[in-house]
Coordinates of N, CA and C in Angstrom, one line a residue:
X19 N -3.3 14.7 -23.4 CA -2.3 13.7 -23.2 C -3.8 13.0 -21.9
X20 N -4.2 11.6 -22.0 CA -5.1 11.1 -21.4 C -5.2 11.2 -19.7
X21 N -5.9 11.8 -18.7 CA -6.0 12.0 -17.6 C -6.3 10.8 -16.7
X22 N -6.0 10.5 -15.4 CA -6.0 9.5 -15.1 C -7.6 9.7 -13.8
X23 N -8.0 8.9 -13.4 CA -9.0 9.2 -12.1 C -9.3 8.1 -11.6
X24 N -8.7 8.4 -10.0 CA -8.9 7.7 -9.0 C -10.1 7.4 -8.0
X25 N -10.7 6.7 -8.2 CA -12.2 6.5 -7.0 C -12.0 5.7 -6.0
X26 N -12.5 6.5 -4.8 CA -11.8 6.0 -3.5 C -12.5 6.5 -2.4
X27 N -13.1 6.0 -1.6 CA -14.2 6.6 -0.2 C -12.5 8.1 0.6
X28 N -12.8 8.5 1.1 CA -12.3 10.1 1.5 C -11.7 9.5 2.8
X29 N -10.3 8.5 2.2 CA -9.8 7.6 3.7 C -8.2 7.3 2.8
X30 N -7.4 6.6 3.3 CA -6.3 5.8 2.5 C -6.6 5.0 2.0
X31 N -6.7 3.9 3.5 CA -7.5 2.9 2.5 C -6.3 1.9 1.7
X32 N -6.8 1.0 0.8 CA -6.7 0.5 0.0 C -5.9 1.5 -1.6
X33 N -6.5 2.8 -1.5 CA -6.2 4.0 -2.8 C -5.1 4.3 -2.6
X34 N -4.2 4.5 -0.8 CA -3.5 5.2 -0.6 C -1.8 4.8 -1.3
X35 N -1.4 3.3 -2.0 CA -0.7 3.3 -2.5 C -0.4 3.8 -3.9
X36 N -1.2 3.8 -4.1 CA -1.8 3.7 -6.0 C -1.3 6.0 -5.7
X37 N -2.2 6.1 -4.5 CA -1.6 7.8 -5.2 C -0.4 7.7 -4.5
X38 N -0.1 7.3 -3.7 CA 1.3 7.3 -3.5 C 2.3 7.6 -4.9
X39 N 1.9 6.5 -5.6 CA 2.7 6.6 -6.8 C 2.9 7.9 -8.2
X40 N 1.5 8.5 -7.4 CA 1.2 9.7 -8.9 C 1.8 10.8 -7.7
X41 N 2.0 10.7 -6.7 CA 3.1 11.8 -5.5 C 4.0 12.0 -5.9
X42 N 4.6 10.9 -6.5 CA 6.1 10.8 -5.8 C 6.7 11.4 -7.0
X43 N 5.5 11.0 -8.6 CA 6.5 11.6 -9.6 C 5.2 12.6 -10.3
X44 N 5.1 13.3 -8.9 CA 4.3 14.9 -9.7 C 3.2 14.3 -10.8
X45 N 2.2 13.1 -10.8 CA 1.5 12.8 -12.0 C 0.3 13.5 -11.7
X46 N -0.4 13.8 -12.4 CA -1.9 14.5 -12.5 C -2.9 13.6 -12.0
X47 N -3.7 13.4 -11.5 CA -4.9 12.2 -11.3 C -5.9 13.1 -10.6
X48 N -7.1 12.8 -11.0 CA -8.1 12.9 -10.4 C -8.7 12.1 -9.3
X49 N -8.6 13.0 -8.0 CA -8.5 11.9 -6.5 C -10.5 12.0 -6.6
X50 N -11.0 11.3 -6.9 CA -12.1 11.1 -6.1 C -12.6 10.4 -5.6
X51 N -13.5 11.5 -4.5 CA -13.1 10.4 -3.3 C -14.9 10.5 -2.7
X52 N -15.4 9.6 -2.9 CA -16.6 9.1 -2.3 C -17.3 8.8 -1.1
X53 N -18.7 9.4 -1.0 CA -19.3 8.4 0.3 C -19.6 7.5 0.2
X54 N -20.3 6.4 1.4 CA -20.6 5.3 1.8 C -22.1 4.9 0.8
X55 N -23.4 6.1 0.8 CA -24.3 6.0 0.2 C -23.7 6.1 -1.3
X56 N -23.2 7.1 -2.1 CA -22.4 7.0 -3.1 C -21.9 5.9 -4.0
X57 N -21.1 5.3 -3.1 CA -21.1 4.3 -3.4 C -21.8 2.7 -4.0
X58 N -22.8 2.7 -2.7 CA -23.5 1.9 -3.0 C -24.5 2.2 -3.9
X59 N -24.8 3.2 -3.7 CA -25.6 3.7 -5.4 C -24.9 3.0 -6.6
X60 N -23.7 3.6 -6.8 CA -23.1 3.4 -7.7 C -23.1 1.2 -8.0
X61 N -22.6 1.0 -7.0 CA -22.6 -0.4 -7.0 C -23.7 -1.2 -7.3
X62 N -24.6 -0.7 -6.8 CA -26.0 -1.3 -7.1 C -26.3 -1.3 -8.6
X63 N -26.0 -0.5 -9.2 CA -25.7 0.1 -10.5 C -25.4 -0.7 -11.8
X64 N -24.2 -1.0 -11.1 CA -23.4 -1.6 -11.8 C -22.0 -1.2 -12.3
X65 N -21.9 -0.1 -11.9 CA -21.0 1.0 -12.3 C -19.6 0.6 -12.0
X66 N -19.2 -0.2 -11.6 CA -18.0 -0.5 -10.4 C -17.6 -2.2 -11.1
X67 N -17.1 -2.9 -11.8 CA -16.5 -4.6 -11.9 C -16.0 -5.2 -10.4
X68 N -17.6 -5.9 -10.8 CA -17.2 -7.0 -9.3 C -17.5 -5.9 -7.6
X69 N -18.2 -4.5 -8.5 CA -18.7 -4.2 -6.9 C -17.6 -3.4 -6.2
X70 N -16.4 -3.1 -6.7 CA -15.9 -3.2 -5.9 C -14.3 -1.7 -6.0
X71 N -13.8 -0.8 -5.2 CA -13.2 0.2 -5.3 C -11.7 -0.2 -4.4
X72 N -10.8 0.6 -4.7 CA -10.1 1.9 -5.9 C -10.5 1.3 -7.3
X73 N -11.0 2.2 -8.3 CA -10.8 2.2 -9.2 C -10.4 2.8 -10.4
X74 N -9.4 2.8 -11.9 CA -8.9 3.6 -11.8 C -9.2 3.8 -13.1
X75 N -9.9 5.0 -13.5 CA -10.0 5.4 -15.5 C -8.5 6.1 -15.8
X76 N -8.8 5.5 -16.8 CA -7.1 6.1 -18.0 C -8.3 6.1 -19.3
X77 N -8.5 7.3 -20.1 CA -8.9 6.6 -21.3 C -10.3 5.8 -21.1
X78 N -9.8 5.2 -22.6 CA -10.7 3.8 -22.2 C -10.5 2.8 -21.2
X79 N -10.0 2.9 -20.5 CA -9.2 1.7 -19.6 C -10.2 1.8 -18.4
X80 N -11.0 0.6 -17.4 CA -11.3 0.8 -16.6 C -11.3 -0.3 -15.9
X81 N -10.5 0.3 -14.3 CA -9.9 -1.2 -13.9 C -10.0 -1.2 -12.4
X82 N -10.6 -2.0 -12.0 CA -10.7 -2.2 -10.5 C -9.6 -3.0 -10.1
X83 N -9.7 -3.6 -8.4 CA -8.5 -4.6 -8.3 C -7.4 -4.0 -7.9
X84 N -6.9 -3.9 -6.5 CA -5.3 -2.6 -6.8 C -4.0 -3.6 -7.2
X85 N -3.8 -5.2 -7.4 CA -3.1 -5.8 -8.0 C -3.2 -5.5 -9.5
X86 N -4.6 -5.1 -10.2 CA -3.9 -4.6 -11.3 C -3.4 -3.3 -11.3
X87 N -4.1 -2.0 -10.7 CA -3.9 -0.9 -10.4 C -2.2 -0.7 -10.6
X88 N -1.7 -1.4 -9.4 CA -0.7 -0.9 -8.8 C 0.3 -1.0 -10.2
X89 N 0.9 -2.5 -10.9 CA 1.7 -2.2 -12.0 C 1.0 -1.7 -12.6
X90 N -0.2 -1.2 -13.6 CA -0.4 0.1 -14.6 C 0.2 0.7 -14.4
X91 N -0.2 1.8 -13.3 CA -0.2 3.4 -12.9 C 1.5 3.2 -12.4
X92 N 2.3 2.4 -12.2 CA 3.6 1.8 -11.8 C 4.4 1.7 -13.2
X93 N 3.8 1.5 -14.6 CA 4.2 1.4 -15.3 C 4.4 2.7 -16.5
X94 N 2.9 3.0 -16.0 CA 2.9 4.5 -16.3 C 3.7 5.5 -16.4
X95 N 4.1 5.4 -15.1 CA 4.7 6.6 -14.1 C 6.7 6.4 -14.2
X96 N 6.7 5.2 -14.9 CA 8.3 4.7 -14.5 C 8.7 4.4 -13.3
X97 N 7.7 3.7 -12.4 CA 8.4 2.6 -11.2 C 8.2 1.3 -11.2
X98 N 8.1 0.6 -12.2 CA 7.8 -0.9 -12.7 C 9.0 -1.2 -13.3
X99 N 9.7 -2.0 -12.9 CA 10.9 -3.0 -13.1 C 10.8 -3.2 -14.8
X100 N 11.6 -3.3 -15.3 CA 12.1 -3.6 -16.8 C 12.1 -4.6 -16.9
X101 N 13.0 -6.0 -16.4 CA 13.2 -7.4 -16.4 C 12.2 -8.1 -16.1
X102 N 11.6 -9.3 -16.7 CA 10.4 -9.6 -16.2 C 10.8 -10.4 -15.3
X103 N 11.7 -10.9 -14.9 CA 11.8 -12.0 -13.5 C 11.7 -10.7 -12.4
X104 N 12.4 -9.0 -12.7 CA 12.3 -8.4 -11.3 C 10.5 -7.9 -11.4
X105 N 9.8 -7.7 -12.8 CA 8.0 -7.4 -12.4 C 7.2 -8.6 -11.6
X106 N 7.8 -10.2 -11.9 CA 7.2 -11.2 -11.3 C 7.5 -10.7 -9.4
X107 N 8.7 -10.7 -9.5 CA 9.3 -10.1 -8.1 C 8.5 -9.4 -7.4
X108 N 8.2 -8.2 -8.3 CA 7.6 -6.7 -7.8 C 6.0 -7.0 -7.9
X109 N 6.0 -8.1 -8.7 CA 4.3 -8.5 -8.8 C 3.8 -9.2 -6.9
X110 N 5.1 -10.4 -6.7 CA 4.9 -11.1 -5.8 C 4.9 -10.2 -4.1
X111 N 5.6 -9.2 -4.2 CA 5.8 -7.8 -3.2 C 4.4 -7.3 -3.1
X112 N 4.2 -6.9 -4.0 CA 2.7 -5.6 -3.7 C 1.6 -6.5 -3.5
X113 N 1.2 -7.9 -4.3 CA 0.5 -9.0 -3.7 C 0.6 -9.3 -2.1
X114 N 2.0 -9.3 -1.8 CA 2.0 -10.1 -0.5 C 1.5 -8.9 1.0
X115 N 1.6 -7.4 0.1 CA 1.7 -6.4 1.1 C -0.1 -6.1 1.3
X116 N -0.6 -6.8 0.6 CA -2.6 -7.0 0.8 C -2.3 -8.0 1.5
X117 N -2.3 -9.4 1.6 CA -2.1 -10.0 2.9 C -1.5 -9.3 4.1
X118 N -0.9 -8.8 4.3 CA 0.1 -7.8 5.5 C -0.6 -7.0 5.6
X119 N -1.9 -5.7 5.2 CA -2.7 -5.3 5.2 C -4.2 -5.8 6.2
X120 N -4.2 -7.1 5.0 CA -5.6 -7.6 5.9 C -5.4 -8.0 7.1
X121 N -3.8 -8.6 7.9 CA -4.1 -8.8 9.7 C -4.8 -7.7 10.1
X122 N -4.4 -6.7 9.9 CA -5.1 -5.3 10.5 C -6.4 -5.3 10.2
X123 N -7.4 -5.3 9.0 CA -8.6 -5.2 8.5 C -9.2 -5.8 9.2
X124 N -8.8 -7.5 9.7 CA -9.4 -7.9 10.6 C -9.9 -7.5 11.7
X125 N -8.5 -7.1 12.5 CA -9.2 -6.3 13.5 C -10.2 -5.3 13.5
X126 N -9.4 -4.7 12.5 CA -10.9 -2.9 12.5 C -11.8 -3.4 12.1
X127 N -12.2 -4.4 11.6 CA -13.7 -4.7 10.6 C -14.3 -6.3 11.9
X128 N -13.5 -6.4 13.0 CA -14.0 -7.9 13.9 C -15.0 -7.4 14.3
X129 N -16.3 -8.0 14.9 CA -17.3 -7.8 15.8 C -16.9 -7.1 17.3
X130 N -17.3 -6.6 18.0 CA -17.0 -6.1 19.2 C -16.4 -6.9 19.8
X131 N -17.5 -8.2 19.8 CA -16.8 -9.7 20.5 C -15.6 -10.4 20.2
X132 N -15.4 -10.0 18.8 CA -14.0 -11.0 18.7 C -13.2 -9.8 18.3
X133 N -13.2 -8.6 18.8 CA -11.7 -7.8 18.5 C -10.8 -8.1 19.2
X134 N -10.7 -8.6 20.4 CA -9.6 -8.7 21.4 C -9.0 -9.9 20.6
X135 N -9.9 -11.3 20.5 CA -9.1 -12.3 19.8 C -8.2 -12.1 18.2
X136 N -8.7 -10.9 17.7 CA -7.9 -10.2 16.2 C -7.2 -9.9 16.3
X137 N -6.6 -9.0 17.8 CA -5.8 -8.5 18.0 C -4.8 -9.3 18.3
X138 N -4.9 -10.5 18.8 CA -3.8 -11.3 19.4 C -3.3 -11.7 18.2
X139 N -4.1 -11.7 17.3 CA -3.8 -12.8 15.5 C -2.4 -11.7 15.6
X140 N -3.6 -10.6 15.2 CA -2.3 -9.6 14.6 C -1.1 -9.3 15.5
X141 N -1.1 -9.0 16.5 CA 0.3 -9.0 17.3 C 1.2 -10.1 17.1
X142 N 0.7 -11.6 17.1 CA 1.4 -12.6 17.1 C 1.8 -13.2 15.7
X143 N 1.4 -12.1 14.4 CA 1.2 -12.5 13.3 C 2.7 -11.3 13.1
X144 N 3.0 -10.1 13.4 CA 3.4 -8.9 13.8 C 4.9 -9.1 13.3
X145 N 5.8 -10.2 13.9 CA 7.0 -10.7 14.3 C 7.3 -11.0 12.8
X146 N 6.4 -12.3 12.6 CA 6.4 -13.0 11.6 C 6.8 -12.8 10.0
X147 N 5.4 -11.4 9.8 CA 5.5 -11.0 8.4 C 6.3 -9.4 8.4
X148 N 7.2 -9.0 9.3 CA 8.5 -8.3 9.2 C 9.9 -8.9 9.3
X149 N 9.5 -9.8 10.1 CA 10.5 -11.2 9.4 C 11.3 -11.3 8.3
X150 N 9.6 -11.4 6.9 CA 9.6 -12.2 6.0 C 9.9 -11.0 5.5
X151 N 9.7 -9.9 5.4 CA 10.1 -8.2 4.8 C 11.9 -8.0 4.6
X152 N 12.2 -8.1 5.9 CA 13.8 -8.2 6.1 C 14.5 -8.9 5.3
X153 N 14.1 -10.7 5.5 CA 14.9 -11.2 4.8 C 14.8 -11.1 3.2
X154 N 13.4 -10.4 2.8 CA 13.3 -10.2 1.6 C 14.6 -8.8 1.2
X155 N 13.7 -8.0 1.9 CA 15.2 -7.0 1.8 C 16.3 -7.3 1.8
X156 N 16.9 -7.9 2.6 CA 18.1 -8.2 2.5 C 18.8 -8.9 1.4
X157 N 18.3 -9.4 1.3 CA 18.7 -10.4 -0.6 C 19.1 -9.7 -1.6
X158 N 19.0 -8.3 -1.4 CA 19.1 -7.3 -2.6 C 20.0 -6.1 -1.8
X159 N 21.3 -5.8 -2.1 CA 22.3 -5.2 -2.0 C 22.2 -5.2 0.1
X160 N 22.1 -6.2 0.5 CA 22.6 -6.6 2.0 C 21.6 -5.7 2.6
X161 N 20.4 -5.6 2.0 CA 19.5 -4.4 2.9 C 19.3 -3.1 2.8
X162 N 20.4 -2.8 2.2 CA 20.6 -1.2 2.5 C 20.4 0.2 1.4
X163 N 19.4 -0.8 0.2 CA 19.0 -0.2 -0.6 C 17.2 -0.3 -1.1
X164 N 17.1 -1.3 -1.9 CA 15.9 -1.0 -2.2 C 15.4 -2.6 -2.5
X165 N 14.0 -3.2 -2.2 CA 13.4 -4.6 -2.4 C 14.1 -5.2 -3.6
X166 N 14.1 -4.5 -4.9 CA 14.5 -5.1 -6.2 C 15.3 -3.5 -6.8
X167 N 16.8 -4.4 -7.5 CA 17.4 -3.5 -8.5 C 18.2 -2.9 -7.4
X168 N 18.7 -1.2 -8.4 CA 19.1 -0.4 -7.5 C 18.2 1.4 -7.7
X169 N 17.1 1.1 -8.2 CA 16.6 2.2 -7.9 C 14.9 2.1 -7.2
X170 N 14.8 2.7 -6.8 CA 13.0 3.0 -6.3 C 11.9 2.3 -7.3
X171 N 11.2 1.7 -6.5 CA 9.9 1.1 -7.5 C 8.7 1.2 -6.6
X172 N 7.9 0.3 -7.5 CA 6.1 0.5 -6.7 C 6.6 -1.3 -5.7
X173 N 7.6 -1.9 -5.4 CA 7.4 -2.7 -4.5 C 7.8 -2.0 -3.1
X174 N 9.1 -1.0 -3.1 CA 9.0 -0.6 -2.1 C 8.4 0.2 -1.6
X175 N 7.4 1.2 -2.9 CA 6.4 2.0 -2.1 C 5.7 1.8 -1.6
X176 N 4.6 0.5 -2.4 CA 3.9 -0.6 -1.6 C 3.9 -0.8 -0.3
X177 N 5.3 -2.0 -0.2 CA 5.7 -1.9 1.0 C 5.6 -0.9 2.3
X178 N 6.1 0.3 2.0 CA 6.8 1.4 2.6 C 5.2 1.7 3.2
X179 N 4.2 1.5 2.5 CA 2.4 2.3 2.1 C 2.1 1.2 3.6
X180 N 2.6 0.0 3.3 CA 1.6 -1.2 4.2 C 2.7 -0.8 5.3
X181 N 3.6 -1.0 6.0 CA 4.3 -0.2 7.0 C 3.6 0.9 7.7
X182 N 3.2 1.8 7.1 CA 3.1 3.2 7.5 C 1.4 2.9 7.9
X183 N 0.4 1.7 7.2 CA -0.1 1.9 7.7 C -0.5 1.0 8.8
X184 N 0.6 -0.3 8.9 CA 0.5 -0.5 10.4 C 0.3 0.0 11.6
X185 N 1.9 1.4 11.0 CA 2.3 2.0 11.8 C 1.1 3.3 12.6
X186 N -0.1 3.4 11.5 CA -1.2 4.8 11.7 C -2.0 4.0 12.9
X187 N -2.2 2.7 12.4 CA -3.3 1.8 13.3 C -2.7 1.3 14.6
X188 N -1.2 1.4 14.7 CA -0.5 1.1 16.2 C -0.7 2.5 16.9
X189 N -1.3 3.4 16.2 CA -0.6 4.5 17.2 C -2.1 4.7 18.3
X190 N -3.1 3.7 17.8 CA -4.4 4.2 18.2 C -4.6 3.0 19.2
X191 N -3.8 2.4 19.4 CA -3.8 1.1 20.2 C -2.9 1.1 21.2
X192 N -3.3 0.8 22.6 CA -2.0 1.4 23.8 C -1.6 0.0 24.5
X193 N -0.5 0.5 25.1 CA 0.3 -0.4 25.6 C 1.0 -1.3 23.7
X194 N 1.1 -1.0 23.2 CA 1.7 -1.5 21.4 C 2.2 -0.8 20.8
X195 N 4.0 -0.9 20.5 CA 4.7 0.4 20.1 C 5.3 -0.3 19.0
X196 N 4.6 0.1 17.9 CA 4.7 -0.6 16.2 C 6.2 -0.2 16.4
X197 N 7.0 1.0 16.6 CA 8.1 1.0 15.9 C 9.5 0.1 17.0
X198 N 8.7 -0.1 18.3 CA 9.3 -1.3 18.7 C 9.5 -2.6 18.2
X199 N 8.5 -3.0 17.6 CA 8.2 -4.0 16.9 C 9.3 -4.0 15.8
X200 N 8.9 -2.8 15.1 CA 10.0 -2.4 13.8 C 11.8 -2.5 14.1
X201 N 11.7 -1.9 15.2 CA 13.1 -2.3 15.6 C 14.0 -3.3 15.8
X202 N 13.3 -4.2 16.0 CA 13.8 -5.9 16.2 C 14.0 -6.4 14.6
X203 N 13.9 -5.8 13.2 CA 14.2 -6.1 11.9 C 14.4 -4.6 11.7
X204 N 15.8 -4.4 11.8 CA 16.6 -3.0 11.7 C 17.0 -2.6 10.2
X205 N 17.2 -4.1 10.0 CA 17.4 -3.3 7.7 C 16.1 -2.8 7.2
X206 N 14.7 -3.5 8.1 CA 13.4 -3.0 7.9 C 12.9 -1.9 8.2
X207 N 13.6 -1.2 9.2 CA 13.3 -0.2 10.2 C 14.3 1.3 9.6
X208 N 15.5 0.8 9.0 CA 16.2 1.9 8.0 C 15.4 2.0 6.8
X209 N 15.0 1.0 6.2 CA 14.5 1.3 5.1 C 13.2 2.1 5.1
X210 N 12.3 1.9 6.1 CA 11.2 2.3 6.5 C 11.3 3.8 6.5
X211 N 12.9 4.6 7.3 CA 13.2 5.7 7.5 C 13.7 6.5 6.1
X212 N 14.3 5.9 5.1 CA 15.1 6.1 4.0 C 13.8 6.5 3.2
X213 N 13.0 5.8 2.6 CA 12.4 5.9 1.8 C 11.3 7.2 2.5
X214 N 10.7 7.4 3.5 CA 10.3 8.8 3.9 C 10.8 9.5 3.5
X215 N 12.2 9.8 4.3 CA 13.3 10.8 3.7 C 13.3 11.3 2.1
X216 N 12.9 10.3 2.0 CA 12.8 10.7 -0.4 C 12.3 12.1 -0.6
X217 N 13.5 12.8 -0.9 CA 12.2 14.3 -1.0 C 11.3 13.8 -1.9
X218 N 10.7 13.2 -2.8 CA 9.7 13.0 -3.6 C 8.3 12.3 -2.3
X219 N 8.9 11.5 -2.0 CA 7.9 11.2 -0.9 C 7.6 11.8 0.0
X220 N 8.6 12.2 0.6 CA 8.4 13.5 1.8 C 7.6 15.1 1.1
X221 N 7.8 14.9 0.1 CA 7.4 16.1 -0.7 C 4.9 16.3 -0.4
X222 N 5.6 14.5 -0.6 CA 4.0 14.0 -1.1 C 3.2 14.0 0.5
X223 N 3.8 13.4 1.4 CA 3.9 12.9 2.7 C 3.8 14.8 3.2
X224 N 3.5 15.4 2.8 CA 3.2 16.6 3.7 C 2.1 17.5 3.0
X225 N 1.6 17.0 2.5 CA 0.9 17.4 1.0 C -0.4 16.8 1.5
X226 N -0.6 15.1 1.8 CA -1.2 14.3 1.2 C -2.6 15.1 2.3
X227 N -3.7 14.8 2.3 CA -5.0 14.2 2.5 C -5.2 13.5 3.9

């Protein structure tokens, strides 16, 4: 059986949504965490397509780009929808999560003299984004289940991880409580708690680095 190898930095970042798919299905994989000098040398040598990570290797397959890796891994571990329209919806959701994450990355990586302005933009965008997720979730089973169909898919885990990423970021920001922001979207708030309480997810979260 071919082994999965996931290469990324020693942090959650963009790889955590992929690790979560492996973790909650108890799928073995090599969690190859590299430092920045190692990445720089490998990038300079042309080892990574487009010079980027995360990178997934599986047999003779060598992928970068999160939007390619998530559907592939999800299909391999049984967390991708089977219906073609549901697959397209899952792809839309996972792609949108990346835009959702970028709002925070713009604050994290802003120059010191631009951080305050980036934070203002982030805070202004938060209710809009949470509202998008609330409405989309509510279109399926009244918002009391999953984003697609009647069982968990990578769309759910990817949105959940995006919300967790925002929550982790705001834990370090004085005077701004992400839980209070989330409380204004009650279906999404309940979804966030429900996914975390799933025994498979909870087990992974308890063990993750």
